[in-house]
CSV table of N, CA and C in Angstrom, one decimal:
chain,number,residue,atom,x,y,z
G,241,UNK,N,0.8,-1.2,0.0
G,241,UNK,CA,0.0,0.0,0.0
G,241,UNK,C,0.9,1.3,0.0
G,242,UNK,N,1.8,1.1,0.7
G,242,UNK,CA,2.6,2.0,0.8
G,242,UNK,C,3.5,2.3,-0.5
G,243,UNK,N,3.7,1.8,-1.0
G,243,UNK,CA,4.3,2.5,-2.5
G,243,UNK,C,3.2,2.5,-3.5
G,244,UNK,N,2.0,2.3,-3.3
G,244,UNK,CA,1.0,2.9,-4.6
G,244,UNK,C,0.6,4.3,-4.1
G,245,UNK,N,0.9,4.5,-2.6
G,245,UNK,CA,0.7,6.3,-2.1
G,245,UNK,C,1.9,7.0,-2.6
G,246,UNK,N,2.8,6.5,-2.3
G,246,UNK,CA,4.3,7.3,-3.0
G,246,UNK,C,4.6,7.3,-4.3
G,247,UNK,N,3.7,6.4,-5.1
G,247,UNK,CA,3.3,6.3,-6.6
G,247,UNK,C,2.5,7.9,-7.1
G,248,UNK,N,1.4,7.5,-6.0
G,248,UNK,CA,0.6,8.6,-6.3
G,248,UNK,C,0.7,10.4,-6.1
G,249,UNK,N,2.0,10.3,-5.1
G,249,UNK,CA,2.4,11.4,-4.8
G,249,UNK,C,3.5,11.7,-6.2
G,250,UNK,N,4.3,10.9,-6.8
G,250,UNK,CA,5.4,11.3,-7.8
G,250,UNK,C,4.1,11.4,-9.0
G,251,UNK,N,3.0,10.6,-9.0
G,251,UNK,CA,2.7,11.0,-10.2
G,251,UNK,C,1.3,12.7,-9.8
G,252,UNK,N,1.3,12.8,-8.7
G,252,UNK,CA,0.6,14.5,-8.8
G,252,UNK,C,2.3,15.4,-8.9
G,253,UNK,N,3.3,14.8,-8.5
G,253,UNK,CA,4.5,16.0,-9.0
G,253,UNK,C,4.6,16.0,-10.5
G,254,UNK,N,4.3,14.5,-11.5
G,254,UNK,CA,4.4,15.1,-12.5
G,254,UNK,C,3.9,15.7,-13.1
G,255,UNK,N,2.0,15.3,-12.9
G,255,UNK,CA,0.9,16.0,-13.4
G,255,UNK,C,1.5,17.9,-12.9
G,256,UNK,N,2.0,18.2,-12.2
G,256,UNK,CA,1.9,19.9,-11.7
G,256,UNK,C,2.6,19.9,-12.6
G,257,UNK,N,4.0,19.1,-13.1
G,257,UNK,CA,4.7,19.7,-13.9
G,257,UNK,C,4.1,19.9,-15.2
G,258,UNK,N,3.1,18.6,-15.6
G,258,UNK,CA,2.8,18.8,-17.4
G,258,UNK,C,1.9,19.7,-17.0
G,259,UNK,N,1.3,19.9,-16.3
G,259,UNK,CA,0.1,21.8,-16.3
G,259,UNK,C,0.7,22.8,-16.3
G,260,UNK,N,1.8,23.0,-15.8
G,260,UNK,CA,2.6,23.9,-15.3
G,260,UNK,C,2.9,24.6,-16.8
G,261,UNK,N,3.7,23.4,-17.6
G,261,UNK,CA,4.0,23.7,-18.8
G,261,UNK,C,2.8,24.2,-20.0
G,262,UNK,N,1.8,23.3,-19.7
G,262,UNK,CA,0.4,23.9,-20.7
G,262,UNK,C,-0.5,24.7,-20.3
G,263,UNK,N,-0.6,24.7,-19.1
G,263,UNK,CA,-1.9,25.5,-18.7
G,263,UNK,C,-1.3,27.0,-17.7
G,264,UNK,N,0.6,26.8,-17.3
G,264,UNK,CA,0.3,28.1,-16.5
G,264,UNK,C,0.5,27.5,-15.0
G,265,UNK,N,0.3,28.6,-14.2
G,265,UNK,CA,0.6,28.7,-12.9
G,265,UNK,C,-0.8,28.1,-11.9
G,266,UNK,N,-1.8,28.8,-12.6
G,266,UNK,CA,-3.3,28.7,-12.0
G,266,UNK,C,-3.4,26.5,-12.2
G,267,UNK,N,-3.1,26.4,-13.7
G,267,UNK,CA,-3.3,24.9,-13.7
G,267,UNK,C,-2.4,24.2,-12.9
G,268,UNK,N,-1.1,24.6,-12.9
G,268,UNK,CA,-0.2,23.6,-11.7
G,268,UNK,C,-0.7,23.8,-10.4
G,269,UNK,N,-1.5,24.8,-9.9
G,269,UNK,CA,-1.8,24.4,-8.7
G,269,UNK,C,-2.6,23.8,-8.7
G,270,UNK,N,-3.8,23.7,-9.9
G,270,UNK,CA,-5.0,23.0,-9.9
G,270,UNK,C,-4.7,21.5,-10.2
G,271,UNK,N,-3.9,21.0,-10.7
G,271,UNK,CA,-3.2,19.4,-10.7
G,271,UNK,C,-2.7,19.5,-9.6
G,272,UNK,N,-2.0,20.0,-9.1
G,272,UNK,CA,-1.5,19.8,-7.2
G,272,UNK,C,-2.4,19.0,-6.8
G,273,UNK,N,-3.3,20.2,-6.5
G,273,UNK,CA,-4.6,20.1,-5.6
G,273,UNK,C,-5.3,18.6,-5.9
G,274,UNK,N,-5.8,18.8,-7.3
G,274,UNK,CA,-6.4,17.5,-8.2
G,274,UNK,C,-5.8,16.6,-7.5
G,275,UNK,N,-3.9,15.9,-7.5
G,275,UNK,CA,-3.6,14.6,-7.3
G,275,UNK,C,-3.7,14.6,-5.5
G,276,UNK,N,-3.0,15.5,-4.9
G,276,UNK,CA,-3.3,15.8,-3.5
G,276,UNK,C,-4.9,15.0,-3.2
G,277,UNK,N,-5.9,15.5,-3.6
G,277,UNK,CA,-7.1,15.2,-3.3
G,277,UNK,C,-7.6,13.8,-3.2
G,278,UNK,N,-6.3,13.1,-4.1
G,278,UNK,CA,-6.3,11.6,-3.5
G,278,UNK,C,-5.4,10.9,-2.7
G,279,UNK,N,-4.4,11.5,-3.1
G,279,UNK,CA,-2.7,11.0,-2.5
G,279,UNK,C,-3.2,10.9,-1.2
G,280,UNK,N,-3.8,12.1,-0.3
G,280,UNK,CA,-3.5,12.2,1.0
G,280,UNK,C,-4.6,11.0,1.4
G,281,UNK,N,-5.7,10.8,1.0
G,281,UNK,CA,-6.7,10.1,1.5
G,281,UNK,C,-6.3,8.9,1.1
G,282,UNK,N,-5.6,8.6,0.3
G,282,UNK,CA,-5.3,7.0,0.1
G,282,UNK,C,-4.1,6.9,1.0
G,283,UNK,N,-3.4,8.1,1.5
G,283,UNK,CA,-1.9,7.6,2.7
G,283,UNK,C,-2.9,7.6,3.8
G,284,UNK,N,-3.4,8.1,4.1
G,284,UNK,CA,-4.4,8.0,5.2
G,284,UNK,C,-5.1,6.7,5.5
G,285,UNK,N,-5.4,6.3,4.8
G,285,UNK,CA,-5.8,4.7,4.4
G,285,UNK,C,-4.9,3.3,4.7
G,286,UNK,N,-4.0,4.2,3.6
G,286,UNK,CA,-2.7,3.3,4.3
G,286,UNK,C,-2.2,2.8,5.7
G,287,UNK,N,-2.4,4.0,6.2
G,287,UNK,CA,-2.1,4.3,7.6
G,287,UNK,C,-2.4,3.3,8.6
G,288,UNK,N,-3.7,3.8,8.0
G,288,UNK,CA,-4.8,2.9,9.4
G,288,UNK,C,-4.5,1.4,8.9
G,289,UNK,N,-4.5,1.0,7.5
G,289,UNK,CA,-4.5,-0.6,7.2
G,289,UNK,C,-3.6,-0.8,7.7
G,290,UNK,N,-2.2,-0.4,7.5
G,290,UNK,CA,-1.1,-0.7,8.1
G,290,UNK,C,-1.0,-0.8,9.9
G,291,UNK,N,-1.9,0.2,10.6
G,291,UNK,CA,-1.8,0.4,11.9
G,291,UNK,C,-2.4,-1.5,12.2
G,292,UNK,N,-3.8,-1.5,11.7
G,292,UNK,CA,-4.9,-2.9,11.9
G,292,UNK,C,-4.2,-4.0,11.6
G,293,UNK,N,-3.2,-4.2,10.8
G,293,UNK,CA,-2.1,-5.5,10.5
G,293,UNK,C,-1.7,-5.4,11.8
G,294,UNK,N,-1.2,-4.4,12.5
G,294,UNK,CA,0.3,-4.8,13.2
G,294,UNK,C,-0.7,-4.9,14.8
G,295,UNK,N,-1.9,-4.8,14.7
G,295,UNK,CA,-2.6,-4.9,15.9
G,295,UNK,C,-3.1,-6.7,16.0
G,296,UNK,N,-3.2,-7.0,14.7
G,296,UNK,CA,-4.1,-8.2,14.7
G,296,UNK,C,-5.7,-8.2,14.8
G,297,UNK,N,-6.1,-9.5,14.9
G,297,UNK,CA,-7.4,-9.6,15.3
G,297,UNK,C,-8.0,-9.9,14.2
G,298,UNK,N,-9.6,-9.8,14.1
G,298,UNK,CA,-10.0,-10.7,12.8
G,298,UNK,C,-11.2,-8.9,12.4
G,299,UNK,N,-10.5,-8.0,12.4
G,299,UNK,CA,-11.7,-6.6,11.6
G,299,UNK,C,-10.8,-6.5,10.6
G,300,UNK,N,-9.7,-6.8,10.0
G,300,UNK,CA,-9.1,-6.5,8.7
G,300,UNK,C,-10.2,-6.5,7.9
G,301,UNK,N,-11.2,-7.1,7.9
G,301,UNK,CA,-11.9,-6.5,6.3
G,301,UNK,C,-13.3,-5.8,6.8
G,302,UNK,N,-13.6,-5.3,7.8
G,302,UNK,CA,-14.6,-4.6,8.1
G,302,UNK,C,-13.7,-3.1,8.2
G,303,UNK,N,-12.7,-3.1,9.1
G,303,UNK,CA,-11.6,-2.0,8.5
G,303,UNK,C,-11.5,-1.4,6.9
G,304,UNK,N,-11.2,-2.2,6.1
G,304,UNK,CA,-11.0,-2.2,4.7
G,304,UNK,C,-12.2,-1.6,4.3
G,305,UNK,N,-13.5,-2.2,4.6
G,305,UNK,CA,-14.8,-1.2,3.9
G,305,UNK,C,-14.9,-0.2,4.2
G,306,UNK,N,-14.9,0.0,5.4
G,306,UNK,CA,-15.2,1.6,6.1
G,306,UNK,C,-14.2,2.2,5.9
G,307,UNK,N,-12.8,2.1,5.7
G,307,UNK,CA,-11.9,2.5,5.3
G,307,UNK,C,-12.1,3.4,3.8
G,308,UNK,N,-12.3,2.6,2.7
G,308,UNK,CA,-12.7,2.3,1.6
G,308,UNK,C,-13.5,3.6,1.0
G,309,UNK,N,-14.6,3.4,2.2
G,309,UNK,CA,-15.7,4.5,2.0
G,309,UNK,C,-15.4,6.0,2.6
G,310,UNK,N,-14.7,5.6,3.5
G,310,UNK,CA,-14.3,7.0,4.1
G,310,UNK,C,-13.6,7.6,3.3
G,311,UNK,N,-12.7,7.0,2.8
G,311,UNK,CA,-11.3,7.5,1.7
G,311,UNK,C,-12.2,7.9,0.1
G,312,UNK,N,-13.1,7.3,-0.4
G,312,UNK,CA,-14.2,7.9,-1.4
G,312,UNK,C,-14.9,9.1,-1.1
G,313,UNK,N,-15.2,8.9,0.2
G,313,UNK,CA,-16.0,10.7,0.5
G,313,UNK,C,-15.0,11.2,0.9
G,314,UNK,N,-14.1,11.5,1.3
G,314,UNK,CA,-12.6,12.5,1.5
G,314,UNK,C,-12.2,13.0,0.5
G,315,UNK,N,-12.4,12.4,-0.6
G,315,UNK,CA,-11.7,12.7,-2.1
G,315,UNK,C,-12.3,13.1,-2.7
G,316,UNK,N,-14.3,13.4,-2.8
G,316,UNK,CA,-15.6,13.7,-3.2
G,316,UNK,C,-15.4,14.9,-2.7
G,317,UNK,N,-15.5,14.9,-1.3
G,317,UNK,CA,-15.3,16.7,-0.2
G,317,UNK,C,-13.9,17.0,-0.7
G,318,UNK,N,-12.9,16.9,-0.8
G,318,UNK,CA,-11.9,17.8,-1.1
G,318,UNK,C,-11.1,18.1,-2.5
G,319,UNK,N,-12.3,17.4,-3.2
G,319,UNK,CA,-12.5,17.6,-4.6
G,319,UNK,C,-13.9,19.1,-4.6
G,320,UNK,N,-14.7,18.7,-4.1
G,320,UNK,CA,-15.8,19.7,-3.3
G,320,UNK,C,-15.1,21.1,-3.0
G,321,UNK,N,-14.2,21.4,-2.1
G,321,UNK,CA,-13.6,21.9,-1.2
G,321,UNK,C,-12.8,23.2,-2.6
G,322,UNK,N,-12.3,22.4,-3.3
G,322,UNK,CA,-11.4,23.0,-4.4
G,322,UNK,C,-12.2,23.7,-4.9
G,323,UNK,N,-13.1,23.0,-5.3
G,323,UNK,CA,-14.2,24.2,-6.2
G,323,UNK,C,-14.6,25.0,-5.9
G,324,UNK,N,-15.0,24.9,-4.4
G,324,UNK,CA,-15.6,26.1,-3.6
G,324,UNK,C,-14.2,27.2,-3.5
G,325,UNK,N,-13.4,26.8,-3.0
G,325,UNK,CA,-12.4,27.5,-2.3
G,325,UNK,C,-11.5,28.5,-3.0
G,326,UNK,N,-11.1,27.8,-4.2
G,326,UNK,CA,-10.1,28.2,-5.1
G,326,UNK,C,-10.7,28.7,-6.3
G,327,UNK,N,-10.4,30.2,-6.3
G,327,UNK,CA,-11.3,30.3,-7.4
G,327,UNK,C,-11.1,30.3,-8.6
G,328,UNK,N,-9.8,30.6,-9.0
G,328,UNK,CA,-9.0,30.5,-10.7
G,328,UNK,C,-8.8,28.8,-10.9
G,329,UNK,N,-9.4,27.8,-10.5
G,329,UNK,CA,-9.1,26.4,-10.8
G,329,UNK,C,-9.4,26.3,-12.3
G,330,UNK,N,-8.2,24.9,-13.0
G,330,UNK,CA,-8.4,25.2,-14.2
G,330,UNK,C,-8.7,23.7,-14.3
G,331,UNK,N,-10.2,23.4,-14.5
G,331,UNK,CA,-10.9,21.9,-14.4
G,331,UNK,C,-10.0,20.9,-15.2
G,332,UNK,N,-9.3,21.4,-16.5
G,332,UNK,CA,-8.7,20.4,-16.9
G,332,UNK,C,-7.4,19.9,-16.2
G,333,UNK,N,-6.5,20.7,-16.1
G,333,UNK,CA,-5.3,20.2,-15.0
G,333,UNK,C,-6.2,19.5,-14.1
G,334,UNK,N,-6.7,20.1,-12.9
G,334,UNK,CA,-7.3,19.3,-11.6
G,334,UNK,C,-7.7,17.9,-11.9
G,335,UNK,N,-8.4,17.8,-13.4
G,335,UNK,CA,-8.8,16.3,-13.7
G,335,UNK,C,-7.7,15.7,-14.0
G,336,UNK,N,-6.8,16.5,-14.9
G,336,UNK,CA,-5.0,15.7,-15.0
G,336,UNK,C,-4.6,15.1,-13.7
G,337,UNK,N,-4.3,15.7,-12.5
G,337,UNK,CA,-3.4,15.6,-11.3
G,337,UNK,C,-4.4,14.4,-10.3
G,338,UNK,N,-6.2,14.5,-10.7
G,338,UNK,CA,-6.7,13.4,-10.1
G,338,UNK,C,-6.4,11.8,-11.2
G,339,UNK,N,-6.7,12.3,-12.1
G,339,UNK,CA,-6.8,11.0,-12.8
G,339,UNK,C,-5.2,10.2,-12.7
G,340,UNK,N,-4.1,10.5,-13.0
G,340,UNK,CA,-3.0,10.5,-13.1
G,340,UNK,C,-2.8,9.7,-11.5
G,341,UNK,N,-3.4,10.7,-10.3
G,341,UNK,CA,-2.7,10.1,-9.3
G,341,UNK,C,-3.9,8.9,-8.6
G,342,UNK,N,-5.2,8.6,-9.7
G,342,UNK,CA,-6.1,7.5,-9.0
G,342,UNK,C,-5.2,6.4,-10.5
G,343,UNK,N,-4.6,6.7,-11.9
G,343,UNK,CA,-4.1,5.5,-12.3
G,343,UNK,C,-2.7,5.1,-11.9
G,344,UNK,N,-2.2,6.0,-10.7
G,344,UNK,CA,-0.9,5.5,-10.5
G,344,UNK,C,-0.9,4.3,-10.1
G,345,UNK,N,-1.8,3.7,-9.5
G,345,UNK,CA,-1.5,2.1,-8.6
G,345,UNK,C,-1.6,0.9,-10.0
G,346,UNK,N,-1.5,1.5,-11.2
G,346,UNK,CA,-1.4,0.4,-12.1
G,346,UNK,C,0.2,0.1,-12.3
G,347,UNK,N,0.9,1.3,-11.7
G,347,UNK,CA,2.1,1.3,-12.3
G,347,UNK,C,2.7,0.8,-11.2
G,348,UNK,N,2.0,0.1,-10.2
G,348,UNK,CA,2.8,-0.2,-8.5
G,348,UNK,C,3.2,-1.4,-8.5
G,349,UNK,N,2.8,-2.4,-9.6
G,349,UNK,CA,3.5,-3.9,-9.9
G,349,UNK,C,4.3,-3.8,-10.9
G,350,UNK,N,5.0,-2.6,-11.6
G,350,UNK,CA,5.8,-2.4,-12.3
G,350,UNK,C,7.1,-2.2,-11.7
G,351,UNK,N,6.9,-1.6,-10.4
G,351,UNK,CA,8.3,-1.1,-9.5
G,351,UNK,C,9.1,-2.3,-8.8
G,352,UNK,N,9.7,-2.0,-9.1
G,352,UNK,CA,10.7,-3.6,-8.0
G,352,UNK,C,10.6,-3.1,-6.4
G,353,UNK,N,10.2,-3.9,-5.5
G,353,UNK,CA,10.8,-3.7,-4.1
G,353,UNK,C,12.0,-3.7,-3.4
């Protein structure tokens, strides 16, 4: 889990970079934000899965759903959050920097450990 979050953080640094270069200053922060908006809620996730391993016991997969769901509405609200908040957001980057950092975990069986 932990290197499809550190996946997802290198690939919102590159998304800022390709906005940065097409769309400007307003778009690299709006891919930030975009990949950010998942990165953190999927380390956050991580977190806790990783905490519930090292505890034991048998909620590993009632953890995982509610986990799951909480980490979907975190990313919904601070996808939310951007639009309210920020007002020059440039919708195409932000979709760059989310999409980019929700296809990173395809590229997480590609990395050697």
């Amino acid at each position: 889990m932990l290197k499809v979050v550190f996946l997802q953080f290198c690939a919102t640094i590159a998304a800022t970079a390709i906005a940065a270069v097409f769309f400007g200053h307003a778009g690299a922060i709006s891919a930030g934000l975009g990949g950010m908006a998942c990165a953190v809620p999927s380390g956050l996730f991580a977190l806790r899965l990783h905490l519930t391993a090292q505890r034991g016991g048998s909620q590993h997969v009632a953890v995982f759903f509610v986990g799951e769901l909480f980490k979907i509405a975190s990313i919904v609200g601070l996808l939310v959050l951007v639009g309210l908040l920020y007002e020059s957001v440039h919708w195409g980057a932000l979709f760059l920097g989310l999409i980019l950092a929700l296809k990173a975990n395809l590229f997480a069986f590609l990395v050697k450990t």
